[in-house]
Amino acid sequence: MQFHQDGFRPGDPRVALPAPDVVDGQGPLPDEVDVLVVGAGPAGLTLAAQLSAFADVTTRVVEQKPDPMTRGQADGVAVRTMEVFDALGFAGPVLEEAYWVNETTFWRPDPEDPTRIVRHRRIEDTPEGLSRFPHVILNQARVHDHLLDVMRRSPRRLEVDQATRVVDVRVPDDPDARVEVVLEHLDGDPDAAEGSDGGERTTVRARYVVGCDGARSSVREAIGRRLRGDSANHAWGVMDVLVDTDFPDVRRKAAVQSADAGSLLVIPREGGHLVRLYVELDELAEGERVANRDVTVEHLVAAARRILSPHTLEVHEVAWWSVYEIGQRLTDRFDDVPEALVDQRDPRVFIAGDACHTHSPKAGQGMNVSIRDAFNLGWKLAAVLQGRSGPQLLRTYSEERQAVAAELIAFDRDFAAAFAAPAAAAAARERTSRDGTGEHGPGRDGAGEDFQAMFVRKGRYTAGVETHYAPSLVTAGDPHQQLAAGFVVGTRLHSAPVVRLADARPMHLGDVLVADGRWRLLAFGDAADPGDPTSALHGLCHFLADDPASPLRRHTPAGADPDAVLDLRAVLQQPHDALEPTALHPVLRPRVGTHGLVDHEKVFCPSPTNDVFDLRRVSRSGAMVLVRPDHHVAHILPLTAHAELSAFLSQILLPT
Amino acid sequence: MQFHQDGFRPGDPRVALPAPDVVDGQGPLPDEVDVLVVGAGPAGLTLAAQLSAFADVTTRVVEQKPDPMTRGQADGVAVRTMEVFDALGFAGPVLEEAYWVNETTFWRPDPEDPTRIVRHRRIEDTPEGLSRFPHVILNQARVHDHLLDVMRRSPRRLEVDQATRVVDVRVPDDPDARVEVVLEHLDGDPDAAEGSDGGERTTVRARYVVGCDGARSSVREAIGRRLRGDSANHAWGVMDVLVDTDFPDVRRKAAVQSADAGSLLVIPREGGHLVRLYVELDELAEGERVANRDVTVEHLVAAARRILSPHTLEVHEVAWWSVYEIGQRLTDRFDDVPEALVDQRDPRVFIAGDACHTHSPKAGQGMNVSIRDAFNLGWKLAAVLQGRSGPQLLRTYSEERQAVAAELIAFDRDFAAAFAAPAAAAAARERTSRDGTGEHGPGRDGAGEDFQAMFVRKGRYTAGVETHYAPSLVTAGDPHQQLAAGFVVGTRLHSAPVVRLADARPMHLGDVLVADGRWRLLAFGDAADPGDPTSALHGLCHFLADDPASPLRRHTPAGADPDAVLDLRAVLQQPHDALEPTALHPVLRPRVGTHGLVDHEKVFCPSPTNDVFDLRRVSRSGAMVLVRPDHHVAHILPLTAHAELSAFLSQILLPT
């Protein structure tokens, strides 16, 4: 955490100085804003938290509900989402509060007596080394709280305007005109939330509007997009309960498939006592709707008891419960640009999260993918609004995230089907599989794949680290991938341990990936002494510092810190005690802030016990790894490929 | 972090439910309190933070200064103090904010050209494995802020009454009567702080008064105690500065001894830019006072420049500076009981921190020892006030902490002398030492020991982990020490990695040592299956659950959770996947809270890569390790020594 660079400032360094125009909080809703976020769920708040860090970007968040959420809904936080939380500054408290998913167990009917379940297998939930964070479980409401804290501490002192409903969204034909959003203020009356038109109305004119307003998104409707997909035919119940049970895995994530009573998922929760149970209900008849079935929480408890038999289950308190149907649905584009005009027009209205994709909660992906939708969009909006990039950057949002959502929907269909499949069939498949050619056997690619095998095989996917953006304006092809095989172009930078040169601090490369909108160039050094003018790293430093074609010179605004747009970091091959920080090229010791103080935190050395060059298979000739503001690897280049670096960044960043 | 045990409660689990009598904050200063803490420095706030956790103990904190501290003073946080912060719930944010001391370097005159300094040695600051926390540096004001947060979130919603000065402390002869403290309210006028008697006066009657009011403590004066010791004859300057320098170790802790220009200590600070410099000034003539010498910050900067030569030093901003003399002074007792009545009377007034001991800040001990004074006293006060222990427990505070302070004073005298000793003499001694019998050589015990050697030798001491309480009411002798050689009776429990059985979570034993006033019995299992009724662990469980002599039965109040006074934890030899949590003795799965929910977090297994039995040399026959509420090991016993356990605890805990 860096602070005091503009002079000593007492108090909590997490609380930013307010922007000059922010006096007593964010103030009343203005007539014009840069970004209007509709909906204060995980996607909306993640977007708002990111944008609130930019003192010169005005954002507001409107939410139809009168009060912040306090319970229920999503709870899974995948390791990749923890990395996003870390970039936003609150991974620490989440790690403290949350349940850590360390193991997952699988239960099946006892072959001796199929009316009883027995533990069949126990696996490590997240493979070692996948991320520096664990997979955790935490109430969505608490995730909201942490995001709201980030917003409140930001230069914009951003808060949610609750009880504010979108009535209309008007996108003018003039591409330079603002989008007009008509809002209705519900005055905290929850009954007014639907259909009423009694509240006061105001119009906000926004440069960009983002609909994070859930599966029944009014923003999506206003731009004429539809959720398309399967109608649901499996019903599930979910409940957060305080229980007494002799089921031994009530504090482990457990997937239970009974012989005849259905399936159940045990998700232990934060605080040591609460547990979430997902309970399979009967298959729905064609067209039958859950809402018509009069399911009560007592039904859910009774079903859970049958599935867990012979184990006891006494429910002391139900904190929250719900019943839902599985339905996989997807929107074809995540912005307002008609298909025919995709190459000509830049988007002004976006949708994110459940407004774009709905699916079962079983694989714990909903909140995660929504948060990552927003994490993809936030830096792009800020870059365009701050004049660092042209508006065509915004076209990549729908391109990238719609593909991710399509993959998710396909995955979820298979995953939910495998989980709901009768255990006996699964066991039969497994017997076949054991005669096959390895762990996964013949079922590997089929819809009928065994749930356990699929769970293991898809571990990296559900952890969120397999998102792989295709080549685009912001992601290069991978002709130089072999220079750093462990940093895969298009995927999120896989962090690795390093030692900071200036202070010998053991840390993670990922720790520097703060969500501040900056591109990062990780220059992995060649074997020569980095102070030697003939070294390739020194050559790169010289180019970046002095060449007119340097992206630092081309894209950094006058008066800004030299690392304001592109943050150069070096990772050297030498051990940290073999180098003097003061002998490095000055571009690796940039002067920042009003005092022009040296930033000492740009250079890293290998951890003595786990060399990042070996761990991530980085060439000993060095390599440049260019990282997008959302952590995805944009490009890998030889240290000497100065012109290629400049050319790539010139497509994305505007000249100053 | 455990919560929801009394039912689901939305919101931040760090914010406790307010006590029934706490309605809108702590309210105005009442006429009567349980504990009146005088002074809101590290000792006073640590004490208050601890006490605020007890809903039925009323505490107030008065502080003469009108506003909370914002800068300056102490900054070193030893690893043992980080463990205390963790017990109070804020190690996480401190780790995020603070500078981590990873390496210390030593600089000396270049033998070729003694006008220049050169780096002579580089050492790991804290030996590996000493604690699960690093040694960090953080502004004392931020430490205060974190303690104030703990107080504000507590059931008592405790805040500091600023601008409130102690005028008089009256200790009545009647041992059951309350201590009367006359307070003057200074109405925020800083000029009124000394000598004025214009403010409004009130009297608070307190069961206990604790003077944490610094070297010029009025509480100490009121109970007739004196700081005794050396008058100072070395003057030092200290400054927190934002600088430009080509000294390469400005982000490493560095001890610099020049040939003729004196000595300097570089303490890098939080945020990446700030640095503290301790600068030796001239030796003082006999009786000469710093206050008379008109030292300015410019003098300090000039002296630092001379010492660091040939390196540059440009100061951009001085955040804080001060000049002080080294003086080692100590009070003979830390409470109000006259020496002659020590065996007859229980104390009612205590002093802690600088009110008891003053010394140089060079070894970074001041804030640390003060915090640990308070951490020793807090649980004792709570135990007596809550009726869990008799008041004679309070006699152990002065016994234990005065001995610690005497040791500190002696250490500081040697440490400061060694640091201030001319480098040439040190180098000469080192040459002698190299001809001696090992690293430390002949200088080992003498006052003339080389600073570098002393720094290394005393690393465990300055880290705070060598505090060793002598046998007393609350600390047994060590006849069974060999059963767990790595948990030394009288010292703080040296944490070790374990895996929690119920959820396979990798964690540290130390993570359970929350500052909640509870004694903890760590039962390290024997080799037998813990579910086997013939195992020694099972025998202990049976005794604790069912025997009339069980301390759980004797000392736990009716209606309280079974672990409310003595928190039993088991550490088993078996790997976590070889045991079923539900097969354990019920005393290891106690029922807590209003719902009687099982506490699943009592049982641990060895880490697969670092077995606690090997790491801490625990007998494979098992052992009981009894841990005080302040983490110090009180007793080690065989698993079968049921009667000895009961007898020992019966001296300390009252029957119910």
PDB file of N, CA and C in Angstrom, chain A residues 100-160:
ATOM      1  N   TRP A 100     -13.588 -20.910   4.263  1.00  0.00           N
ATOM      2  CA  TRP A 100     -12.636 -21.322   3.223  1.00  0.00           C
ATOM      3  C   TRP A 100     -12.996 -22.729   2.751  1.00  0.00           C
ATOM      4  N   VAL A 101     -13.182 -22.870   1.462  1.00  0.00           N
ATOM      5  CA  VAL A 101     -13.492 -24.194   0.919  1.00  0.00           C
ATOM      6  C   VAL A 101     -12.164 -24.922   0.688  1.00  0.00           C
ATOM      7  N   ASN A 102     -11.865 -25.830   1.594  1.00  0.00           N
ATOM      8  CA  ASN A 102     -10.589 -26.541   1.490  1.00  0.00           C
ATOM      9  C   ASN A 102     -10.753 -27.889   0.821  1.00  0.00           C
ATOM     10  N   GLU A 103     -11.840 -28.565   1.167  1.00  0.00           N
ATOM     11  CA  GLU A 103     -12.083 -29.907   0.639  1.00  0.00           C
ATOM     12  C   GLU A 103     -13.514 -30.003   0.154  1.00  0.00           C
ATOM     13  N   THR A 104     -13.725 -30.841  -0.820  1.00  0.00           N
ATOM     14  CA  THR A 104     -15.078 -31.189  -1.229  1.00  0.00           C
ATOM     15  C   THR A 104     -15.209 -32.709  -1.112  1.00  0.00           C
ATOM     16  N   THR A 105     -16.324 -33.117  -0.548  1.00  0.00           N
ATOM     17  CA  THR A 105     -16.546 -34.558  -0.438  1.00  0.00           C
ATOM     18  C   THR A 105     -17.768 -34.946  -1.266  1.00  0.00           C
ATOM     19  N   PHE A 106     -17.799 -36.197  -1.664  1.00  0.00           N
ATOM     20  CA  PHE A 106     -18.890 -36.729  -2.486  1.00  0.00           C
ATOM     21  C   PHE A 106     -19.503 -37.897  -1.756  1.00  0.00           C
ATOM     22  N   TRP A 107     -20.814 -37.876  -1.648  1.00  0.00           N
ATOM     23  CA  TRP A 107     -21.546 -38.940  -0.959  1.00  0.00           C
ATOM     24  C   TRP A 107     -22.471 -39.626  -1.945  1.00  0.00           C
ATOM     25  N   ARG A 108     -22.587 -40.949  -1.756  1.00  0.00           N
ATOM     26  CA  ARG A 108     -23.417 -41.757  -2.657  1.00  0.00           C
ATOM     27  C   ARG A 108     -24.143 -42.821  -1.857  1.00  0.00           C
ATOM     28  N   PRO A 109     -25.095 -43.471  -2.487  1.00  0.00           N
ATOM     29  CA  PRO A 109     -25.752 -44.570  -1.777  1.00  0.00           C
ATOM     30  C   PRO A 109     -24.721 -45.641  -1.425  1.00  0.00           C
ATOM     31  N   ASP A 110     -24.874 -46.195  -0.249  1.00  0.00           N
ATOM     32  CA  ASP A 110     -24.030 -47.305   0.169  1.00  0.00           C
ATOM     33  C   ASP A 110     -24.366 -48.510  -0.709  1.00  0.00           C
ATOM     34  N   PRO A 111     -23.386 -49.093  -1.411  1.00  0.00           N
ATOM     35  CA  PRO A 111     -23.701 -50.233  -2.278  1.00  0.00           C
ATOM     36  C   PRO A 111     -24.333 -51.388  -1.501  1.00  0.00           C
ATOM     37  N   GLU A 112     -23.990 -51.516  -0.215  1.00  0.00           N
ATOM     38  CA  GLU A 112     -24.538 -52.586   0.619  1.00  0.00           C
ATOM     39  C   GLU A 112     -26.004 -52.333   0.967  1.00  0.00           C
ATOM     40  N   ASP A 113     -26.316 -51.035   1.153  1.00  0.00           N
ATOM     41  CA  ASP A 113     -27.669 -50.659   1.556  1.00  0.00           C
ATOM     42  C   ASP A 113     -27.968 -49.284   0.962  1.00  0.00           C
ATOM     43  N   PRO A 114     -28.513 -49.275  -0.247  1.00  0.00           N
ATOM     44  CA  PRO A 114     -28.671 -48.003  -0.976  1.00  0.00           C
ATOM     45  C   PRO A 114     -29.598 -46.992  -0.302  1.00  0.00           C
ATOM     46  N   THR A 115     -30.279 -47.360   0.788  1.00  0.00           N
ATOM     47  CA  THR A 115     -31.100 -46.352   1.459  1.00  0.00           C
ATOM     48  C   THR A 115     -30.227 -45.431   2.316  1.00  0.00           C
ATOM     49  N   ARG A 116     -28.968 -45.814   2.499  1.00  0.00           N
ATOM     50  CA  ARG A 116     -28.050 -44.996   3.306  1.00  0.00           C
ATOM     51  C   ARG A 116     -27.014 -44.361   2.383  1.00  0.00           C
ATOM     52  N   ILE A 117     -26.591 -43.148   2.721  1.00  0.00           N
ATOM     53  CA  ILE A 117     -25.491 -42.562   1.952  1.00  0.00           C
ATOM     54  C   ILE A 117     -24.168 -42.817   2.666  1.00  0.00           C
ATOM     55  N   VAL A 118     -23.101 -42.901   1.895  1.00  0.00           N
ATOM     56  CA  VAL A 118     -21.751 -43.026   2.468  1.00  0.00           C
ATOM     57  C   VAL A 118     -20.807 -42.075   1.718  1.00  0.00           C
ATOM     58  N   ARG A 119     -19.729 -41.677   2.399  1.00  0.00           N
ATOM     59  CA  ARG A 119     -18.755 -40.811   1.740  1.00  0.00           C
ATOM     60  C   ARG A 119     -17.963 -41.652   0.753  1.00  0.00           C
ATOM     61  N   HIS A 120     -17.919 -41.167  -0.459  1.00  0.00           N
ATOM     62  CA  HIS A 120     -17.330 -41.934  -1.544  1.00  0.00           C
ATOM     63  C   HIS A 120     -15.954 -41.425  -1.907  1.00  0.00           C
ATOM     64  N   ARG A 121     -15.762 -40.126  -1.735  1.00  0.00           N
ATOM     65  CA  ARG A 121     -14.501 -39.543  -2.159  1.00  0.00           C
ATOM     66  C   ARG A 121     -14.320 -38.199  -1.482  1.00  0.00           C
ATOM     67  N   ARG A 122     -13.055 -37.787  -1.363  1.00  0.00           N
ATOM     68  CA  ARG A 122     -12.718 -36.512  -0.728  1.00  0.00           C
ATOM     69  C   ARG A 122     -11.630 -35.899  -1.602  1.00  0.00           C
ATOM     70  N   ILE A 123     -11.841 -34.678  -2.063  1.00  0.00           N
ATOM     71  CA  ILE A 123     -10.791 -34.058  -2.892  1.00  0.00           C
ATOM     72  C   ILE A 123     -10.462 -32.669  -2.373  1.00  0.00           C
ATOM     73  N   GLU A 124      -9.273 -32.222  -2.678  1.00  0.00           N
ATOM     74  CA  GLU A 124      -8.860 -30.852  -2.420  1.00  0.00           C
ATOM     75  C   GLU A 124      -9.720 -29.979  -3.324  1.00  0.00           C
ATOM     76  N   ASP A 125     -10.380 -28.969  -2.786  1.00  0.00           N
ATOM     77  CA  ASP A 125     -11.338 -28.230  -3.610  1.00  0.00           C
ATOM     78  C   ASP A 125     -10.652 -27.456  -4.722  1.00  0.00           C
ATOM     79  N   THR A 126      -9.589 -26.752  -4.401  1.00  0.00           N
ATOM     80  CA  THR A 126      -8.884 -25.935  -5.379  1.00  0.00           C
ATOM     81  C   THR A 126      -7.466 -26.477  -5.504  1.00  0.00           C
ATOM     82  N   PRO A 127      -7.067 -26.874  -6.700  1.00  0.00           N
ATOM     83  CA  PRO A 127      -5.717 -27.432  -6.823  1.00  0.00           C
ATOM     84  C   PRO A 127      -4.652 -26.438  -6.339  1.00  0.00           C
ATOM     85  N   GLU A 128      -3.679 -26.943  -5.622  1.00  0.00           N
ATOM     86  CA  GLU A 128      -2.564 -26.160  -5.087  1.00  0.00           C
ATOM     87  C   GLU A 128      -1.939 -25.289  -6.185  1.00  0.00           C
ATOM     88  N   GLY A 129      -1.680 -24.033  -5.858  1.00  0.00           N
ATOM     89  CA  GLY A 129      -0.926 -23.179  -6.771  1.00  0.00           C
ATOM     90  C   GLY A 129      -1.761 -22.480  -7.827  1.00  0.00           C
ATOM     91  N   LEU A 130      -3.076 -22.718  -7.828  1.00  0.00           N
ATOM     92  CA  LEU A 130      -3.934 -22.117  -8.849  1.00  0.00           C
ATOM     93  C   LEU A 130      -4.019 -20.598  -8.680  1.00  0.00           C
ATOM     94  N   SER A 131      -3.959 -20.167  -7.442  1.00  0.00           N
ATOM     95  CA  SER A 131      -4.065 -18.741  -7.128  1.00  0.00           C
ATOM     96  C   SER A 131      -3.422 -18.547  -5.771  1.00  0.00           C
ATOM     97  N   ARG A 132      -3.081 -17.300  -5.419  1.00  0.00           N
ATOM     98  CA  ARG A 132      -2.577 -17.073  -4.069  1.00  0.00           C
ATOM     99  C   ARG A 132      -3.727 -16.971  -3.059  1.00  0.00           C
ATOM    100  N   PHE A 133      -4.960 -17.058  -3.531  1.00  0.00           N
ATOM    101  CA  PHE A 133      -6.130 -16.984  -2.656  1.00  0.00           C
ATOM    102  C   PHE A 133      -6.893 -18.296  -2.630  1.00  0.00           C
ATOM    103  N   PRO A 134      -7.573 -18.581  -1.526  1.00  0.00           N
ATOM    104  CA  PRO A 134      -8.440 -19.752  -1.500  1.00  0.00           C
ATOM    105  C   PRO A 134      -9.807 -19.435  -2.112  1.00  0.00           C
ATOM    106  N   HIS A 135     -10.548 -20.470  -2.361  1.00  0.00           N
ATOM    107  CA  HIS A 135     -11.960 -20.371  -2.729  1.00  0.00           C
ATOM    108  C   HIS A 135     -12.723 -20.165  -1.418  1.00  0.00           C
ATOM    109  N   VAL A 136     -13.551 -19.135  -1.336  1.00  0.00           N
ATOM    110  CA  VAL A 136     -14.253 -18.886  -0.074  1.00  0.00           C
ATOM    111  C   VAL A 136     -15.749 -18.731  -0.303  1.00  0.00           C
ATOM    112  N   ILE A 137     -16.473 -18.764   0.806  1.00  0.00           N
ATOM    113  CA  ILE A 137     -17.934 -18.615   0.772  1.00  0.00           C
ATOM    114  C   ILE A 137     -18.296 -17.482   1.715  1.00  0.00           C
ATOM    115  N   LEU A 138     -19.024 -16.523   1.196  1.00  0.00           N
ATOM    116  CA  LEU A 138     -19.449 -15.391   2.027  1.00  0.00           C
ATOM    117  C   LEU A 138     -20.761 -14.858   1.461  1.00  0.00           C
ATOM    118  N   ASN A 139     -21.662 -14.570   2.365  1.00  0.00           N
ATOM    119  CA  ASN A 139     -22.934 -13.936   2.064  1.00  0.00           C
ATOM    120  C   ASN A 139     -22.768 -12.792   1.064  1.00  0.00           C
ATOM    121  N   GLN A 140     -23.568 -12.828   0.007  1.00  0.00           N
ATOM    122  CA  GLN A 140     -23.524 -11.753  -0.986  1.00  0.00           C
ATOM    123  C   GLN A 140     -23.692 -10.379  -0.339  1.00  0.00           C
ATOM    124  N   ALA A 141     -24.507 -10.308   0.697  1.00  0.00           N
ATOM    125  CA  ALA A 141     -24.731  -9.015   1.368  1.00  0.00           C
ATOM    126  C   ALA A 141     -23.423  -8.456   1.929  1.00  0.00           C
ATOM    127  N   ARG A 142     -22.567  -9.321   2.447  1.00  0.00           N
ATOM    128  CA  ARG A 142     -21.286  -8.856   2.973  1.00  0.00           C
ATOM    129  C   ARG A 142     -20.347  -8.440   1.836  1.00  0.00           C
ATOM    130  N   VAL A 143     -20.442  -9.146   0.705  1.00  0.00           N
ATOM    131  CA  VAL A 143     -19.648  -8.705  -0.455  1.00  0.00           C
ATOM    132  C   VAL A 143     -20.093  -7.297  -0.841  1.00  0.00           C
ATOM    133  N   HIS A 144     -21.397  -7.080  -0.875  1.00  0.00           N
ATOM    134  CA  HIS A 144     -21.912  -5.734  -1.145  1.00  0.00           C
ATOM    135  C   HIS A 144     -21.334  -4.731  -0.147  1.00  0.00           C
ATOM    136  N   ASP A 145     -21.378  -5.089   1.133  1.00  0.00           N
ATOM    137  CA  ASP A 145     -20.900  -4.166   2.174  1.00  0.00           C
ATOM    138  C   ASP A 145     -19.451  -3.739   1.905  1.00  0.00           C
ATOM    139  N   HIS A 146     -18.627  -4.706   1.537  1.00  0.00           N
ATOM    140  CA  HIS A 146     -17.219  -4.357   1.290  1.00  0.00           C
ATOM    141  C   HIS A 146     -17.080  -3.449   0.068  1.00  0.00           C
ATOM    142  N   LEU A 147     -17.869  -3.717  -0.960  1.00  0.00           N
ATOM    143  CA  LEU A 147     -17.831  -2.848  -2.139  1.00  0.00           C
ATOM    144  C   LEU A 147     -18.337  -1.448  -1.792  1.00  0.00           C
ATOM    145  N   LEU A 148     -19.383  -1.390  -0.982  1.00  0.00           N
ATOM    146  CA  LEU A 148     -19.918  -0.083  -0.553  1.00  0.00           C
ATOM    147  C   LEU A 148     -18.857   0.682   0.255  1.00  0.00           C
ATOM    148  N   ASP A 149     -18.080  -0.043   1.071  1.00  0.00           N
ATOM    149  CA  ASP A 149     -17.003   0.612   1.818  1.00  0.00           C
ATOM    150  C   ASP A 149     -15.965   1.220   0.872  1.00  0.00           C
ATOM    151  N   VAL A 150     -15.607   0.465  -0.170  1.00  0.00           N
ATOM    152  CA  VAL A 150     -14.637   0.991  -1.144  1.00  0.00           C
ATOM    153  C   VAL A 150     -15.188   2.279  -1.754  1.00  0.00           C
ATOM    154  N   MET A 151     -16.458   2.268  -2.108  1.00  0.00           N
ATOM    155  CA  MET A 151     -17.075   3.449  -2.720  1.00  0.00           C
ATOM    156  C   MET A 151     -17.058   4.641  -1.763  1.00  0.00           C
ATOM    157  N   ARG A 152     -17.401   4.381  -0.512  1.00  0.00           N
ATOM    158  CA  ARG A 152     -17.481   5.447   0.497  1.00  0.00           C
ATOM    159  C   ARG A 152     -16.121   6.087   0.800  1.00  0.00           C
ATOM    160  N   ARG A 153     -15.081   5.285   0.734  1.00  0.00           N
ATOM    161  CA  ARG A 153     -13.729   5.778   1.053  1.00  0.00           C
ATOM    162  C   ARG A 153     -13.054   6.411  -0.148  1.00  0.00           C
ATOM    163  N   SER A 154     -13.717   6.374  -1.298  1.00  0.00           N
ATOM    164  CA  SER A 154     -13.093   6.804  -2.551  1.00  0.00           C
ATOM    165  C   SER A 154     -13.112   8.320  -2.674  1.00  0.00           C
ATOM    166  N   PRO A 155     -12.365   8.867  -3.648  1.00  0.00           N
ATOM    167  CA  PRO A 155     -12.403  10.331  -3.858  1.00  0.00           C
ATOM    168  C   PRO A 155     -13.798  10.844  -4.184  1.00  0.00           C
ATOM    169  N   ARG A 156     -14.671   9.999  -4.707  1.00  0.00           N
ATOM    170  CA  ARG A 156     -16.020  10.447  -5.064  1.00  0.00           C
ATOM    171  C   ARG A 156     -17.015  10.237  -3.937  1.00  0.00           C
ATOM    172  N   ARG A 157     -16.595   9.550  -2.874  1.00  0.00           N
ATOM    173  CA  ARG A 157     -17.489   9.292  -1.723  1.00  0.00           C
ATOM    174  C   ARG A 157     -18.845   8.768  -2.198  1.00  0.00           C
ATOM    175  N   LEU A 158     -18.767   7.821  -3.117  1.00  0.00           N
ATOM    176  CA  LEU A 158     -19.960   7.329  -3.809  1.00  0.00           C
ATOM    177  C   LEU A 158     -20.861   6.495  -2.897  1.00  0.00           C
ATOM    178  N   GLU A 159     -22.157   6.721  -3.011  1.00  0.00           N
ATOM    179  CA  GLU A 159     -23.156   5.920  -2.291  1.00  0.00           C
ATOM    180  C   GLU A 159     -24.231   5.484  -3.296  1.00  0.00           C
ATOM    181  N   VAL A 160     -25.048   4.536  -2.897  1.00  0.00           N
ATOM    182  CA  VAL A 160     -26.136   4.086  -3.765  1.00  0.00           C
ATOM    183  C   VAL A 160     -27.363   4.970  -3.537  1.00  0.00           C
TER     184      VAL A 160
END
